[in-house]
PDB file of C-alpha atoms in Angstrom:
ATOM      1  CA  MET P   1      -3.605   7.725  20.539  1.00  0.00           C
ATOM      2  CA  GLU P   2      -1.251   9.934  18.517  1.00  0.00           C
ATOM      3  CA  GLN P   3       0.778   8.276  15.759  1.00  0.00           C
ATOM      4  CA  ILE P   4       4.152   9.085  17.321  1.00  0.00           C
ATOM      5  CA  GLN P   5       3.006   7.618  20.654  1.00  0.00           C
ATOM      6  CA  ALA P   6       1.952   4.397  18.949  1.00  0.00           C
ATOM      7  CA  HIS P   7       5.327   4.143  17.215  1.00  0.00           C
ATOM      8  CA  ARG P   8       7.302   4.874  20.372  1.00  0.00           C
ATOM      9  CA  GLY P   9       5.463   2.319  22.479  1.00  0.00           C
ATOM     10  CA  GLY P  10       4.864  -0.313  19.830  1.00  0.00           C
ATOM     11  CA  ALA P  11       1.079  -0.186  20.280  1.00  0.00           C
ATOM     12  CA  LEU P  12      -0.915  -2.112  17.710  1.00  0.00           C
ATOM     13  CA  HIS P  13      -2.738   0.260  15.366  1.00  0.00           C
ATOM     14  CA  ARG P  14      -4.394   0.276  11.965  1.00  0.00           C
ATOM     15  CA  ALA P  15      -2.613   1.238   8.762  1.00  0.00           C
ATOM     16  CA  VAL P  16      -3.355   1.569   5.054  1.00  0.00           C
ATOM     17  CA  THR P  17      -0.933   0.805   2.241  1.00  0.00           C
ATOM     18  CA  VAL P  18      -1.531   1.714  -1.413  1.00  0.00           C
ATOM     19  CA  TYR P  19       0.160   0.277  -4.489  1.00  0.00           C
ATOM     20  CA  LEU P  20      -0.622   2.123  -7.726  1.00  0.00           C
ATOM     21  CA  PHE P  21       0.248   0.730 -11.154  1.00  0.00           C
ATOM     22  CA  ASN P  22       0.086   2.318 -14.585  1.00  0.00           C
ATOM     23  CA  PRO P  23      -1.483   0.508 -17.586  1.00  0.00           C
ATOM     24  CA  ASP P  24       1.991  -0.834 -18.479  1.00  0.00           C
ATOM     25  CA  GLY P  25       2.213  -2.621 -15.136  1.00  0.00           C
ATOM     26  CA  GLN P  26       4.780  -0.309 -13.568  1.00  0.00           C
ATOM     27  CA  LEU P  27       4.548   0.419  -9.847  1.00  0.00           C
ATOM     28  CA  LEU P  28       4.451   4.022  -8.653  1.00  0.00           C
ATOM     29  CA  GLN P  29       7.066   4.320  -5.911  1.00  0.00           C
ATOM     30  CA  ARG P  30       7.887   7.309  -3.797  1.00  0.00           C
ATOM     31  CA  ALA P  31      10.760   8.284  -1.509  1.00  0.00           C
ATOM     32  CA  ARG P  32       9.401   9.301   1.851  1.00  0.00           C
ATOM     33  CA  GLU P  33       9.786  12.667   3.547  1.00  0.00           C
ATOM     34  CA  LYS P  34       8.690  11.615   7.030  1.00  0.00           C
ATOM     35  CA  TYR P  35       9.832  11.699  10.644  1.00  0.00           C
ATOM     36  CA  HIS P  36      10.926   8.060  10.336  1.00  0.00           C
ATOM     37  CA  CYS P  37      12.430   6.166   7.379  1.00  0.00           C
ATOM     38  CA  GLY P  38      12.933   9.415   5.465  1.00  0.00           C
ATOM     39  CA  ALA P  39      14.517   9.232   1.982  1.00  0.00           C
ATOM     40  CA  LEU P  40      13.796   5.493   1.705  1.00  0.00           C
ATOM     41  CA  TRP P  41      11.885   4.134  -1.277  1.00  0.00           C
ATOM     42  CA  SER P  42       8.486   2.654  -0.555  1.00  0.00           C
ATOM     43  CA  ASN P  43       5.135   1.925  -2.159  1.00  0.00           C
ATOM     44  CA  THR P  44       2.862   4.687  -3.429  1.00  0.00           C
ATOM     45  CA  CYS P  45       1.265   5.714  -0.156  1.00  0.00           C
ATOM     46  CA  CYS P  46       1.174   4.588   3.490  1.00  0.00           C
ATOM     47  CA  SER P  47      -0.711   6.098   6.388  1.00  0.00           C
ATOM     48  CA  HIS P  48      -3.168   5.534   9.232  1.00  0.00           C
ATOM     49  CA  PRO P  49      -6.947   5.894   9.486  1.00  0.00           C
ATOM     50  CA  LEU P  50      -8.384   8.522  11.776  1.00  0.00           C
ATOM     51  CA  PRO P  51     -10.426   7.246  14.744  1.00  0.00           C
ATOM     52  CA  ALA P  52     -13.612   5.551  13.441  1.00  0.00           C
ATOM     53  CA  GLU P  53     -12.535   6.144   9.813  1.00  0.00           C
ATOM     54  CA  GLU P  54     -12.894   3.197   7.433  1.00  0.00           C
ATOM     55  CA  SER P  55      -9.662   1.944   5.920  1.00  0.00           C
ATOM     56  CA  ALA P  56     -10.778   2.539   2.327  1.00  0.00           C
ATOM     57  CA  VAL P  57     -11.719   6.135   3.138  1.00  0.00           C
ATOM     58  CA  ALA P  58      -8.330   6.680   4.765  1.00  0.00           C
ATOM     59  CA  ALA P  59      -6.523   5.204   1.764  1.00  0.00           C
ATOM     60  CA  HIS P  60      -8.286   7.573  -0.648  1.00  0.00           C
ATOM     61  CA  ARG P  61      -7.804  10.564   1.646  1.00  0.00           C
ATOM     62  CA  ARG P  62      -4.084  10.011   2.085  1.00  0.00           C
ATOM     63  CA  LEU P  63      -3.463   9.157  -1.576  1.00  0.00           C
ATOM     64  CA  LEU P  64      -4.926  12.524  -2.534  1.00  0.00           C
ATOM     65  CA  LYS P  65      -2.992  14.336   0.202  1.00  0.00           C
ATOM     66  CA  GLU P  66       0.372  12.665  -0.384  1.00  0.00           C
ATOM     67  CA  MET P  67       0.422  12.086  -4.161  1.00  0.00           C
ATOM     68  CA  GLY P  68      -2.331  14.369  -5.480  1.00  0.00           C
ATOM     69  CA  LEU P  69      -4.241  11.476  -7.072  1.00  0.00           C
ATOM     70  CA  ARG P  70      -7.871  10.367  -7.050  1.00  0.00           C
ATOM     71  CA  VAL P  71      -7.932   6.700  -8.063  1.00  0.00           C
ATOM     72  CA  GLU P  72     -10.410   3.881  -7.558  1.00  0.00           C
ATOM     73  CA  LEU P  73      -8.845   1.466  -5.058  1.00  0.00           C
ATOM     74  CA  THR P  74      -9.453  -2.233  -4.429  1.00  0.00           C
ATOM     75  CA  PRO P  75      -8.700  -3.995  -1.111  1.00  0.00           C
ATOM     76  CA  VAL P  76      -6.282  -6.851  -1.805  1.00  0.00           C
ATOM     77  CA  PHE P  77      -5.004  -8.316   1.448  1.00  0.00           C
ATOM     78  CA  GLN P  78      -4.394  -7.619   5.118  1.00  0.00           C
ATOM     79  CA  LEU P  79      -1.408  -8.327   7.309  1.00  0.00           C
ATOM     80  CA  HIS P  80      -0.240  -7.906  10.877  1.00  0.00           C
ATOM     81  CA  TYR P  81       3.399  -7.093  11.577  1.00  0.00           C
ATOM     82  CA  ARG P  82       5.734  -5.699  14.213  1.00  0.00           C
ATOM     83  CA  LEU P  83       8.939  -4.164  12.845  1.00  0.00           C
ATOM     84  CA  PRO P  84      11.756  -2.187  14.509  1.00  0.00           C
ATOM     85  CA  LEU P  85      12.402   1.251  13.012  1.00  0.00           C
ATOM     86  CA  PRO P  86      15.312   3.692  13.366  1.00  0.00           C
ATOM     87  CA  GLU P  87      15.612   5.778  16.542  1.00  0.00           C
ATOM     88  CA  GLY P  88      13.964   3.128  18.713  1.00  0.00           C
ATOM     89  CA  LEU P  89      10.531   3.332  17.082  1.00  0.00           C
ATOM     90  CA  ILE P  90       8.342   0.287  16.445  1.00  0.00           C
ATOM     91  CA  GLU P  91       5.909  -0.227  13.565  1.00  0.00           C
ATOM     92  CA  HIS P  92       3.234  -2.539  15.023  1.00  0.00           C
ATOM     93  CA  GLU P  93       0.343  -2.478  12.594  1.00  0.00           C
ATOM     94  CA  PHE P  94      -2.669  -4.269  11.224  1.00  0.00           C
ATOM     95  CA  GLY P  95      -2.403  -3.134   7.627  1.00  0.00           C
ATOM     96  CA  HIS P  96      -4.979  -3.008   4.834  1.00  0.00           C
ATOM     97  CA  VAL P  97      -3.344  -3.160   1.384  1.00  0.00           C
ATOM     98  CA  PHE P  98      -5.049  -1.565  -1.632  1.00  0.00           C
ATOM     99  CA  PHE P  99      -4.300  -1.670  -5.369  1.00  0.00           C
ATOM    100  CA  GLY P 100      -5.198   0.910  -7.998  1.00  0.00           C
ATOM    101  CA  ILE P 101      -4.444   1.681 -11.638  1.00  0.00           C
ATOM    102  CA  THR P 102      -3.877   5.116 -13.130  1.00  0.00           C
ATOM    103  CA  SER P 103      -2.226   6.770 -16.096  1.00  0.00           C
ATOM    104  CA  ARG P 104      -2.164  10.164 -14.392  1.00  0.00           C
ATOM    105  CA  THR P 105       0.990  11.960 -13.342  1.00  0.00           C
ATOM    106  CA  PRO P 106       1.283  12.340  -9.566  1.00  0.00           C
ATOM    107  CA  ALA P 107       1.579  15.759  -7.953  1.00  0.00           C
ATOM    108  CA  PRO P 108       3.103  14.865  -4.583  1.00  0.00           C
ATOM    109  CA  ASP P 109       3.046  17.063  -1.515  1.00  0.00           C
ATOM    110  CA  PRO P 110       6.727  17.985  -0.890  1.00  0.00           C
ATOM    111  CA  ALA P 111       6.158  17.457   2.830  1.00  0.00           C
ATOM    112  CA  GLU P 112       5.172  13.840   2.144  1.00  0.00           C
ATOM    113  CA  ALA P 113       7.345  12.701  -0.770  1.00  0.00           C
ATOM    114  CA  MET P 114      10.748  13.895  -1.932  1.00  0.00           C
ATOM    115  CA  ALA P 115      10.803  11.863  -5.170  1.00  0.00           C
ATOM    116  CA  TRP P 116       8.719   9.432  -7.210  1.00  0.00           C
ATOM    117  CA  ARG P 117       9.197   7.007 -10.107  1.00  0.00           C
ATOM    118  CA  TRP P 118       7.443   4.340 -12.163  1.00  0.00           C
ATOM    119  CA  GLN P 119       9.267   1.001 -11.925  1.00  0.00           C
ATOM    120  CA  THR P 120       8.564  -2.476 -13.245  1.00  0.00           C
ATOM    121  CA  LEU P 121       8.137  -5.125 -10.572  1.00  0.00           C
ATOM    122  CA  PRO P 122      11.208  -7.095 -11.762  1.00  0.00           C
ATOM    123  CA  SER P 123      13.305  -3.912 -11.533  1.00  0.00           C
ATOM    124  CA  VAL P 124      12.034  -3.215  -8.034  1.00  0.00           C
ATOM    125  CA  ALA P 125      12.721  -6.794  -6.958  1.00  0.00           C
ATOM    126  CA  ALA P 126      16.257  -6.674  -8.369  1.00  0.00           C
ATOM    127  CA  GLN P 127      17.094  -3.416  -6.616  1.00  0.00           C
ATOM    128  CA  LEU P 128      15.520  -4.670  -3.402  1.00  0.00           C
ATOM    129  CA  ALA P 129      17.747  -7.754  -3.521  1.00  0.00           C
ATOM    130  CA  ARG P 130      20.876  -5.642  -4.139  1.00  0.00           C
ATOM    131  CA  GLU P 131      20.175  -2.757  -1.769  1.00  0.00           C
ATOM    132  CA  PRO P 132      17.479  -3.663   0.767  1.00  0.00           C
ATOM    133  CA  ALA P 133      18.526  -0.820   3.074  1.00  0.00           C
ATOM    134  CA  ARG P 134      17.241   1.705   0.511  1.00  0.00           C
ATOM    135  CA  PHE P 135      13.637   0.565   1.098  1.00  0.00           C
ATOM    136  CA  THR P 136      11.271   0.940   4.030  1.00  0.00           C
ATOM    137  CA  PRO P 137      10.902  -2.104   6.310  1.00  0.00           C
ATOM    138  CA  TRP P 138       7.195  -2.590   5.518  1.00  0.00           C
ATOM    139  CA  PHE P 139       7.854  -2.405   1.773  1.00  0.00           C
ATOM    140  CA  ARG P 140      10.465  -5.139   2.110  1.00  0.00           C
ATOM    141  CA  LEU P 141       7.921  -7.186   4.051  1.00  0.00           C
ATOM    142  CA  THR P 142       5.030  -6.842   1.586  1.00  0.00           C
ATOM    143  CA  MET P 143       6.849  -6.812  -1.758  1.00  0.00           C
ATOM    144  CA  ASP P 144       7.107 -10.613  -1.971  1.00  0.00           C
ATOM    145  CA  ARG P 145       3.321 -10.837  -2.193  1.00  0.00           C
ATOM    146  CA  ILE P 146       2.754  -8.063  -4.725  1.00  0.00           C
ATOM    147  CA  PRO P 147       3.653  -9.843  -8.020  1.00  0.00           C
ATOM    148  CA  GLU P 148       1.135 -12.635  -7.358  1.00  0.00           C
ATOM    149  CA  TYR P 149      -1.710 -10.199  -6.902  1.00  0.00           C
ATOM    150  CA  HIS P 150      -0.594  -8.044  -9.802  1.00  0.00           C
ATOM    151  CA  ALA P 151      -0.534 -11.146 -12.018  1.00  0.00           C
ATOM    152  CA  ALA P 152      -4.177 -11.735 -11.112  1.00  0.00           C
ATOM    153  CA  LEU P 153      -4.916  -8.268 -12.424  1.00  0.00           C
ATOM    154  CA  ILE P 154      -3.452  -8.847 -15.883  1.00  0.00           C
ATOM    155  CA  CYS P 155      -4.093 -12.590 -16.439  1.00  0.00           C
ATOM    156  CA  MET P 156      -7.742 -13.580 -16.209  1.00  0.00           C
ATOM    157  CA  PRO P 157      -8.757 -16.354 -18.663  1.00  0.00           C
ATOM    158  CA  GLY P 158     -12.333 -16.103 -19.836  1.00  0.00           C
ATOM    159  CA  LEU P 159     -12.907 -12.573 -18.590  1.00  0.00           C
ATOM    160  CA  SER P 160     -13.327  -9.949 -21.289  1.00  0.00           C
ATOM    161  CA  ALA P 161     -10.994  -6.967 -21.001  1.00  0.00           C
ATOM    162  CA  ASP P 162     -13.942  -4.585 -21.349  1.00  0.00           C
ATOM    163  CA  TYR P 163     -16.059  -6.471 -18.796  1.00  0.00           C
ATOM    164  CA  CYS P 164     -15.685  -3.700 -16.259  1.00  0.00           C
ATOM    165  CA  THR P 165     -13.143  -1.289 -14.806  1.00  0.00           C
ATOM    166  CA  LEU P 166      -9.674  -2.591 -14.013  1.00  0.00           C
ATOM    167  CA  PRO P 167     -10.010  -2.387 -10.210  1.00  0.00           C
ATOM    168  CA  ARG P 168     -13.295  -4.318 -10.463  1.00  0.00           C
ATOM    169  CA  ARG P 169     -11.596  -6.892 -12.710  1.00  0.00           C
ATOM    170  CA  LEU P 170      -8.922  -7.325 -10.054  1.00  0.00           C
ATOM    171  CA  GLY P 171     -11.573  -8.145  -7.493  1.00  0.00           C
ATOM    172  CA  THR P 172     -13.236 -10.611  -9.866  1.00  0.00           C
ATOM    173  CA  ALA P 173      -9.923 -12.287 -10.622  1.00  0.00           C
ATOM    174  CA  LEU P 174      -8.930 -12.606  -6.982  1.00  0.00           C
ATOM    175  CA  CYS P 175     -12.351 -13.951  -6.054  1.00  0.00           C
ATOM    176  CA  ARG P 176     -11.994 -16.671  -8.701  1.00  0.00           C
ATOM    177  CA  ALA P 177      -8.351 -17.524  -8.134  1.00  0.00           C
ATOM    178  CA  ARG P 178      -8.004 -17.164  -4.352  1.00  0.00           C
ATOM    179  CA  PRO P 179     -11.494 -16.958  -2.812  1.00  0.00           C
ATOM    180  CA  GLY P 180     -10.306 -17.530   0.753  1.00  0.00           C
ATOM    181  CA  LEU P 181      -7.772 -14.709   0.573  1.00  0.00           C
ATOM    182  CA  TRP P 182     -10.172 -12.373  -1.176  1.00  0.00           C
ATOM    183  CA  HIS P 183     -12.949 -12.819   1.372  1.00  0.00           C
ATOM    184  CA  ALA P 184     -10.452 -12.345   4.199  1.00  0.00           C
ATOM    185  CA  ALA P 185      -9.193  -9.155   2.579  1.00  0.00           C
ATOM    186  CA  THR P 186     -12.660  -7.626   2.388  1.00  0.00           C
ATOM    187  CA  ARG P 187     -13.642  -8.305   6.008  1.00  0.00           C
ATOM    188  CA  GLN P 188     -13.195  -5.435   8.408  1.00  0.00           C
ATOM    189  CA  ASN P 189     -11.032  -6.082  11.453  1.00  0.00           C
ATOM    190  CA  PRO P 190     -11.998  -4.536  14.822  1.00  0.00           C
ATOM    191  CA  ASP P 191      -9.800  -1.618  15.733  1.00  0.00           C
ATOM    192  CA  THR P 192      -7.240  -2.244  18.435  1.00  0.00           C
ATOM    193  CA  VAL P 193      -5.646   1.188  18.492  1.00  0.00           C
ATOM    194  CA  SER P 194      -6.501   4.084  16.201  1.00  0.00           C
ATOM    195  CA  SER P 195      -3.747   6.544  15.379  1.00  0.00           C
ATOM    196  CA  HIS P 196      -3.836   9.890  13.667  1.00  0.00           C
ATOM    197  CA  ALA P 197      -2.548  10.232  10.115  1.00  0.00           C
TER     198      ALA P 197
END
């Protein structure tokens, strides 16, 4: 099923969502240049796996295409949502959310992103509270959960900072702090509808 068909009919389909942070803990946001929700601020990258494509592969593929970045990504959580979009479209997705850390400067595809910025999570939360209409619906939905998982990344008692790479440390921290959520996040969900990116 084509992506636009899924959005017009509200068919359930898979999605991937990427949140990138720099070593200072700032979130890389981008303003979309898409056929829906254009010019709204969102997370670093959002897209859809190709038919039979694993979610992690899709996340890496689209991050490179949209923001020009190759970054190790860690699956963090999954969610199912159905949200109305402008022009009568419906975002009905089973989403896989990934985190990554990079100090590189993005080189976005102009057809995918019209602007980008590094923002602290408190700054994002404050702007979201003041002007929610400036953000995509799925970003507004997921943002409440992001600080908790980001805190797990930077606060891990008893785990040496040089134990392993930061994405691996995130997985270790989540496994210790929230084992039920972590195991759920790493299980693959059967595809209901696959849509093209």
